Amino acid sequence: MKVPVSVVILTFNEEKNIRDCIESILDFTDDIFVVDSGSTDKTLEILSNYPVQILHNPFENYSQQRNWSLKNIKFKTEWVLNLDADHRATKEFKEEVEKLFLNGIPNHINGLLTSRRTMFMGKWIKYGGHYPTYHAALFRLGRGKCENKLYDQHFLIEGDTLKVKGDIIDLITESLSTFTQRHDKWSSLEAIQQFENNLNKKDIIKANVTGNPIQKRRFYKNIYEQFPLFVRPFIYFFIRYFLKFGFLDGKRGLIFHFLQCFWFRFLIDAKIYELKKNSNKF
């Protein structure tokens, strides 16, 4: 069954991912859009074989690209699902959304929360507090937007949200080289964000320990950022890998949790230190 949901996919040189992403939603919707930011590989050639509409827009950052898409696409439906090319909609997720639309979604519900199932080196990362991790990627048009952050952006929903059973698979890396290159770039964005601390508070998710899963996650991240540089990565890794049983993910889990929970966070702190040093803020 196809549901009244439009899908937006962001692409840039995604020839290795885009086919499987599109095919995971062909039985789910008839309204698929791809916003490409200048692919030079076979991404557009592959897309020409599918019933999708392609738009082009230069990439500035994730928030800008998502919000540009929401403002400029002429959707057929009231609901929009936002995906990346390395995402896959699972059968369970699609069936759950179908049931919700068949039964009728209450008017006060403006967003649906679904968990990401992170796949790293072919393994599902289940432990270390990494699953379930909820995102509000599906919401009513006009009731959701991407928060104005350089990194770690979530969708800000106006109104109530509802958890959805079933996951969106997230293939976060094709190789360790790609993984570390991306995280090097993202660490720079996060370092600048924390160093400048000049976010427009009206355009970000409010931390709330009693709120929805995204608000709770933001609450704990804010606490993390209050800890001293270079101390907090050790604490974070210890909690994730030992107290939240990250070690149960095996050898590939060790690689993931060390790189994502320690190395990446330590690199952020090192770049914040560098920014402070260069600005004489010590």
PDB file of C-alpha atoms in Angstrom, residues 89-238:
ATOM      1  CA  ALA A  89      13.179   2.389   4.900  1.00  0.00           C
ATOM      2  CA  THR A  90      12.533  -0.974   6.535  1.00  0.00           C
ATOM      3  CA  LYS A  91       9.440  -3.087   5.913  1.00  0.00           C
ATOM      4  CA  GLU A  92       8.432  -2.689   9.571  1.00  0.00           C
ATOM      5  CA  PHE A  93       8.637   1.103   9.362  1.00  0.00           C
ATOM      6  CA  LYS A  94       6.529   1.259   6.201  1.00  0.00           C
ATOM      7  CA  GLU A  95       3.897  -1.107   7.593  1.00  0.00           C
ATOM      8  CA  GLU A  96       3.638   0.905  10.805  1.00  0.00           C
ATOM      9  CA  VAL A  97       3.161   4.181   8.925  1.00  0.00           C
ATOM     10  CA  GLU A  98       0.544   2.524   6.704  1.00  0.00           C
ATOM     11  CA  LYS A  99      -1.411   1.437   9.798  1.00  0.00           C
ATOM     12  CA  LEU A 100      -1.275   4.938  11.235  1.00  0.00           C
ATOM     13  CA  PHE A 101      -2.692   6.472   8.078  1.00  0.00           C
ATOM     14  CA  LEU A 102      -5.386   3.775   7.788  1.00  0.00           C
ATOM     15  CA  ASN A 103      -6.491   4.383  11.375  1.00  0.00           C
ATOM     16  CA  GLY A 104      -6.172   8.160  11.092  1.00  0.00           C
ATOM     17  CA  ILE A 105      -3.449  10.261  12.673  1.00  0.00           C
ATOM     18  CA  PRO A 106      -4.832  12.588  15.398  1.00  0.00           C
ATOM     19  CA  ASN A 107      -4.836  16.250  14.398  1.00  0.00           C
ATOM     20  CA  HIS A 108      -2.561  17.216  17.295  1.00  0.00           C
ATOM     21  CA  ILE A 109       0.194  14.867  16.085  1.00  0.00           C
ATOM     22  CA  ASN A 110       2.483  16.797  13.715  1.00  0.00           C
ATOM     23  CA  GLY A 111       5.565  14.565  13.705  1.00  0.00           C
ATOM     24  CA  LEU A 112       6.436  10.875  13.799  1.00  0.00           C
ATOM     25  CA  LEU A 113       9.600   9.737  15.565  1.00  0.00           C
ATOM     26  CA  THR A 114      11.489   6.808  14.103  1.00  0.00           C
ATOM     27  CA  SER A 115      14.729   5.245  15.265  1.00  0.00           C
ATOM     28  CA  ARG A 116      17.873   4.923  13.170  1.00  0.00           C
ATOM     29  CA  ARG A 117      19.429   1.464  12.919  1.00  0.00           C
ATOM     30  CA  THR A 118      23.106   2.232  12.505  1.00  0.00           C
ATOM     31  CA  MET A 119      25.033  -0.195  10.308  1.00  0.00           C
ATOM     32  CA  PHE A 120      28.809   0.006  10.665  1.00  0.00           C
ATOM     33  CA  MET A 121      31.143  -2.254   8.692  1.00  0.00           C
ATOM     34  CA  GLY A 122      28.126  -4.466   7.983  1.00  0.00           C
ATOM     35  CA  LYS A 123      27.140  -4.772  11.654  1.00  0.00           C
ATOM     36  CA  TRP A 124      24.089  -3.371  13.437  1.00  0.00           C
ATOM     37  CA  ILE A 125      25.330  -1.290  16.389  1.00  0.00           C
ATOM     38  CA  LYS A 126      22.778  -2.205  19.062  1.00  0.00           C
ATOM     39  CA  TYR A 127      24.511  -1.232  22.300  1.00  0.00           C
ATOM     40  CA  GLY A 128      26.359   1.663  23.871  1.00  0.00           C
ATOM     41  CA  GLY A 129      23.207   3.769  24.035  1.00  0.00           C
ATOM     42  CA  HIS A 130      23.281   4.065  20.264  1.00  0.00           C
ATOM     43  CA  TYR A 131      19.979   2.266  19.712  1.00  0.00           C
ATOM     44  CA  PRO A 132      17.246   3.304  19.681  1.00  0.00           C
ATOM     45  CA  THR A 133      18.067   6.875  18.638  1.00  0.00           C
ATOM     46  CA  TYR A 134      14.972   8.743  17.492  1.00  0.00           C
ATOM     47  CA  HIS A 135      14.652  11.344  14.745  1.00  0.00           C
ATOM     48  CA  ALA A 136      11.593  13.321  13.645  1.00  0.00           C
ATOM     49  CA  ALA A 137      12.198  12.869   9.931  1.00  0.00           C
ATOM     50  CA  LEU A 138       8.478  12.505   9.099  1.00  0.00           C
ATOM     51  CA  PHE A 139       6.168  15.440   9.791  1.00  0.00           C
ATOM     52  CA  ARG A 140       3.287  17.556   8.518  1.00  0.00           C
ATOM     53  CA  LEU A 141       4.328  20.127   5.945  1.00  0.00           C
ATOM     54  CA  GLY A 142       4.614  23.532   7.588  1.00  0.00           C
ATOM     55  CA  ARG A 143       4.895  21.997  11.054  1.00  0.00           C
ATOM     56  CA  GLY A 144       8.527  20.961  10.904  1.00  0.00           C
ATOM     57  CA  LYS A 145      11.893  22.370   9.876  1.00  0.00           C
ATOM     58  CA  CYS A 146      15.556  21.581  10.339  1.00  0.00           C
ATOM     59  CA  GLU A 147      17.060  23.419  13.278  1.00  0.00           C
ATOM     60  CA  ASN A 148      19.670  26.064  12.543  1.00  0.00           C
ATOM     61  CA  LYS A 149      22.884  24.297  13.547  1.00  0.00           C
ATOM     62  CA  LEU A 150      26.129  23.553  11.749  1.00  0.00           C
ATOM     63  CA  TYR A 151      26.225  19.961  13.006  1.00  0.00           C
ATOM     64  CA  ASP A 152      24.017  17.406  14.794  1.00  0.00           C
ATOM     65  CA  GLN A 153      20.850  18.923  13.413  1.00  0.00           C
ATOM     66  CA  HIS A 154      17.424  17.505  14.176  1.00  0.00           C
ATOM     67  CA  PHE A 155      14.018  18.436  12.875  1.00  0.00           C
ATOM     68  CA  LEU A 156      12.138  20.890  15.050  1.00  0.00           C
ATOM     69  CA  ILE A 157       8.452  19.957  15.223  1.00  0.00           C
ATOM     70  CA  GLU A 158       5.665  22.362  16.094  1.00  0.00           C
ATOM     71  CA  GLY A 159       3.199  20.360  18.165  1.00  0.00           C
ATOM     72  CA  ASP A 160       3.098  16.823  19.466  1.00  0.00           C
ATOM     73  CA  THR A 161       5.004  13.808  18.174  1.00  0.00           C
ATOM     74  CA  LEU A 162       4.418  10.076  18.190  1.00  0.00           C
ATOM     75  CA  LYS A 163       6.906   7.187  18.233  1.00  0.00           C
ATOM     76  CA  VAL A 164       6.753   4.833  15.266  1.00  0.00           C
ATOM     77  CA  LYS A 165       7.714   1.159  15.380  1.00  0.00           C
ATOM     78  CA  GLY A 166      10.209   0.069  12.761  1.00  0.00           C
ATOM     79  CA  ASP A 167      13.529   1.664  11.872  1.00  0.00           C
ATOM     80  CA  ILE A 168      15.272   3.626   9.174  1.00  0.00           C
ATOM     81  CA  ILE A 169      18.538   1.862   8.371  1.00  0.00           C
ATOM     82  CA  ASP A 170      21.522   4.212   8.350  1.00  0.00           C
ATOM     83  CA  LEU A 171      24.605   2.966   6.498  1.00  0.00           C
ATOM     84  CA  ILE A 172      26.972   5.441   8.063  1.00  0.00           C
ATOM     85  CA  THR A 173      30.146   4.525   6.218  1.00  0.00           C
ATOM     86  CA  GLU A 174      31.461   2.698   3.178  1.00  0.00           C
ATOM     87  CA  SER A 175      34.996   2.557   4.600  1.00  0.00           C
ATOM     88  CA  LEU A 176      36.959   3.659   7.644  1.00  0.00           C
ATOM     89  CA  SER A 177      38.699   6.275   5.509  1.00  0.00           C
ATOM     90  CA  THR A 178      35.349   7.809   4.573  1.00  0.00           C
ATOM     91  CA  PHE A 179      34.173   7.591   8.173  1.00  0.00           C
ATOM     92  CA  THR A 180      37.189   9.422   9.576  1.00  0.00           C
ATOM     93  CA  GLN A 181      37.212  12.028   6.785  1.00  0.00           C
ATOM     94  CA  ARG A 182      33.574  12.887   7.424  1.00  0.00           C
ATOM     95  CA  HIS A 183      34.061  13.065  11.162  1.00  0.00           C
ATOM     96  CA  ASP A 184      37.095  15.297  10.725  1.00  0.00           C
ATOM     97  CA  LYS A 185      34.862  17.725   8.812  1.00  0.00           C
ATOM     98  CA  TRP A 186      32.011  17.415  11.283  1.00  0.00           C
ATOM     99  CA  SER A 187      34.344  17.934  14.254  1.00  0.00           C
ATOM    100  CA  SER A 188      35.335  21.313  12.800  1.00  0.00           C
ATOM    101  CA  LEU A 189      31.680  22.350  12.529  1.00  0.00           C
ATOM    102  CA  GLU A 190      30.874  21.193  16.056  1.00  0.00           C
ATOM    103  CA  ALA A 191      33.973  22.917  17.448  1.00  0.00           C
ATOM    104  CA  ILE A 192      32.995  26.221  15.817  1.00  0.00           C
ATOM    105  CA  GLN A 193      29.442  25.802  17.058  1.00  0.00           C
ATOM    106  CA  GLN A 194      30.487  25.228  20.660  1.00  0.00           C
ATOM    107  CA  PHE A 195      33.227  27.867  20.564  1.00  0.00           C
ATOM    108  CA  GLU A 196      31.044  30.640  19.186  1.00  0.00           C
ATOM    109  CA  ASN A 197      27.879  29.562  20.996  1.00  0.00           C
ATOM    110  CA  ASN A 198      25.876  31.984  18.886  1.00  0.00           C
ATOM    111  CA  LEU A 199      22.938  29.815  17.939  1.00  0.00           C
ATOM    112  CA  ASN A 200      19.549  31.386  17.374  1.00  0.00           C
ATOM    113  CA  LYS A 201      17.769  29.847  20.352  1.00  0.00           C
ATOM    114  CA  LYS A 202      14.421  30.166  18.561  1.00  0.00           C
ATOM    115  CA  ASP A 203      15.494  27.735  15.860  1.00  0.00           C
ATOM    116  CA  ILE A 204      16.837  24.842  17.898  1.00  0.00           C
ATOM    117  CA  ILE A 205      15.287  22.014  19.878  1.00  0.00           C
ATOM    118  CA  LYS A 206      14.750  22.839  23.538  1.00  0.00           C
ATOM    119  CA  ALA A 207      16.435  20.508  26.009  1.00  0.00           C
ATOM    120  CA  ASN A 208      13.924  18.795  28.272  1.00  0.00           C
ATOM    121  CA  VAL A 209      14.693  15.779  30.456  1.00  0.00           C
ATOM    122  CA  THR A 210      10.965  14.902  30.582  1.00  0.00           C
ATOM    123  CA  GLY A 211      10.263  15.632  26.913  1.00  0.00           C
ATOM    124  CA  ASN A 212      10.380  13.430  23.822  1.00  0.00           C
ATOM    125  CA  PRO A 213      13.506  11.309  23.096  1.00  0.00           C
ATOM    126  CA  ILE A 214      15.128  14.068  21.008  1.00  0.00           C
ATOM    127  CA  GLN A 215      14.622  16.682  23.729  1.00  0.00           C
ATOM    128  CA  LYS A 216      16.026  14.287  26.337  1.00  0.00           C
ATOM    129  CA  ARG A 217      19.075  13.608  24.185  1.00  0.00           C
ATOM    130  CA  ARG A 218      19.674  17.343  23.810  1.00  0.00           C
ATOM    131  CA  PHE A 219      19.368  17.766  27.609  1.00  0.00           C
ATOM    132  CA  TYR A 220      22.160  15.248  28.228  1.00  0.00           C
ATOM    133  CA  LYS A 221      24.312  16.688  25.458  1.00  0.00           C
ATOM    134  CA  ASN A 222      24.057  20.113  27.095  1.00  0.00           C
ATOM    135  CA  ILE A 223      25.295  18.573  30.353  1.00  0.00           C
ATOM    136  CA  TYR A 224      28.183  16.940  28.486  1.00  0.00           C
ATOM    137  CA  GLU A 225      29.242  20.304  27.069  1.00  0.00           C
ATOM    138  CA  GLN A 226      29.581  21.727  30.584  1.00  0.00           C
ATOM    139  CA  PHE A 227      32.395  19.305  31.432  1.00  0.00           C
ATOM    140  CA  PRO A 228      36.045  20.363  30.939  1.00  0.00           C
ATOM    141  CA  LEU A 229      37.691  19.881  27.560  1.00  0.00           C
ATOM    142  CA  PHE A 230      39.677  16.642  27.219  1.00  0.00           C
ATOM    143  CA  VAL A 231      38.020  15.170  30.317  1.00  0.00           C
ATOM    144  CA  ARG A 232      34.563  14.707  28.853  1.00  0.00           C
ATOM    145  CA  PRO A 233      35.586  12.345  25.979  1.00  0.00           C
ATOM    146  CA  PHE A 234      36.997   9.877  28.535  1.00  0.00           C
ATOM    147  CA  ILE A 235      33.822  10.046  30.612  1.00  0.00           C
ATOM    148  CA  TYR A 236      31.604   9.727  27.553  1.00  0.00           C
ATOM    149  CA  PHE A 237      33.454   6.695  26.197  1.00  0.00           C
ATOM    150  CA  PHE A 238      33.440   4.996  29.608  1.00  0.00           C
TER     151      PHE A 238
END
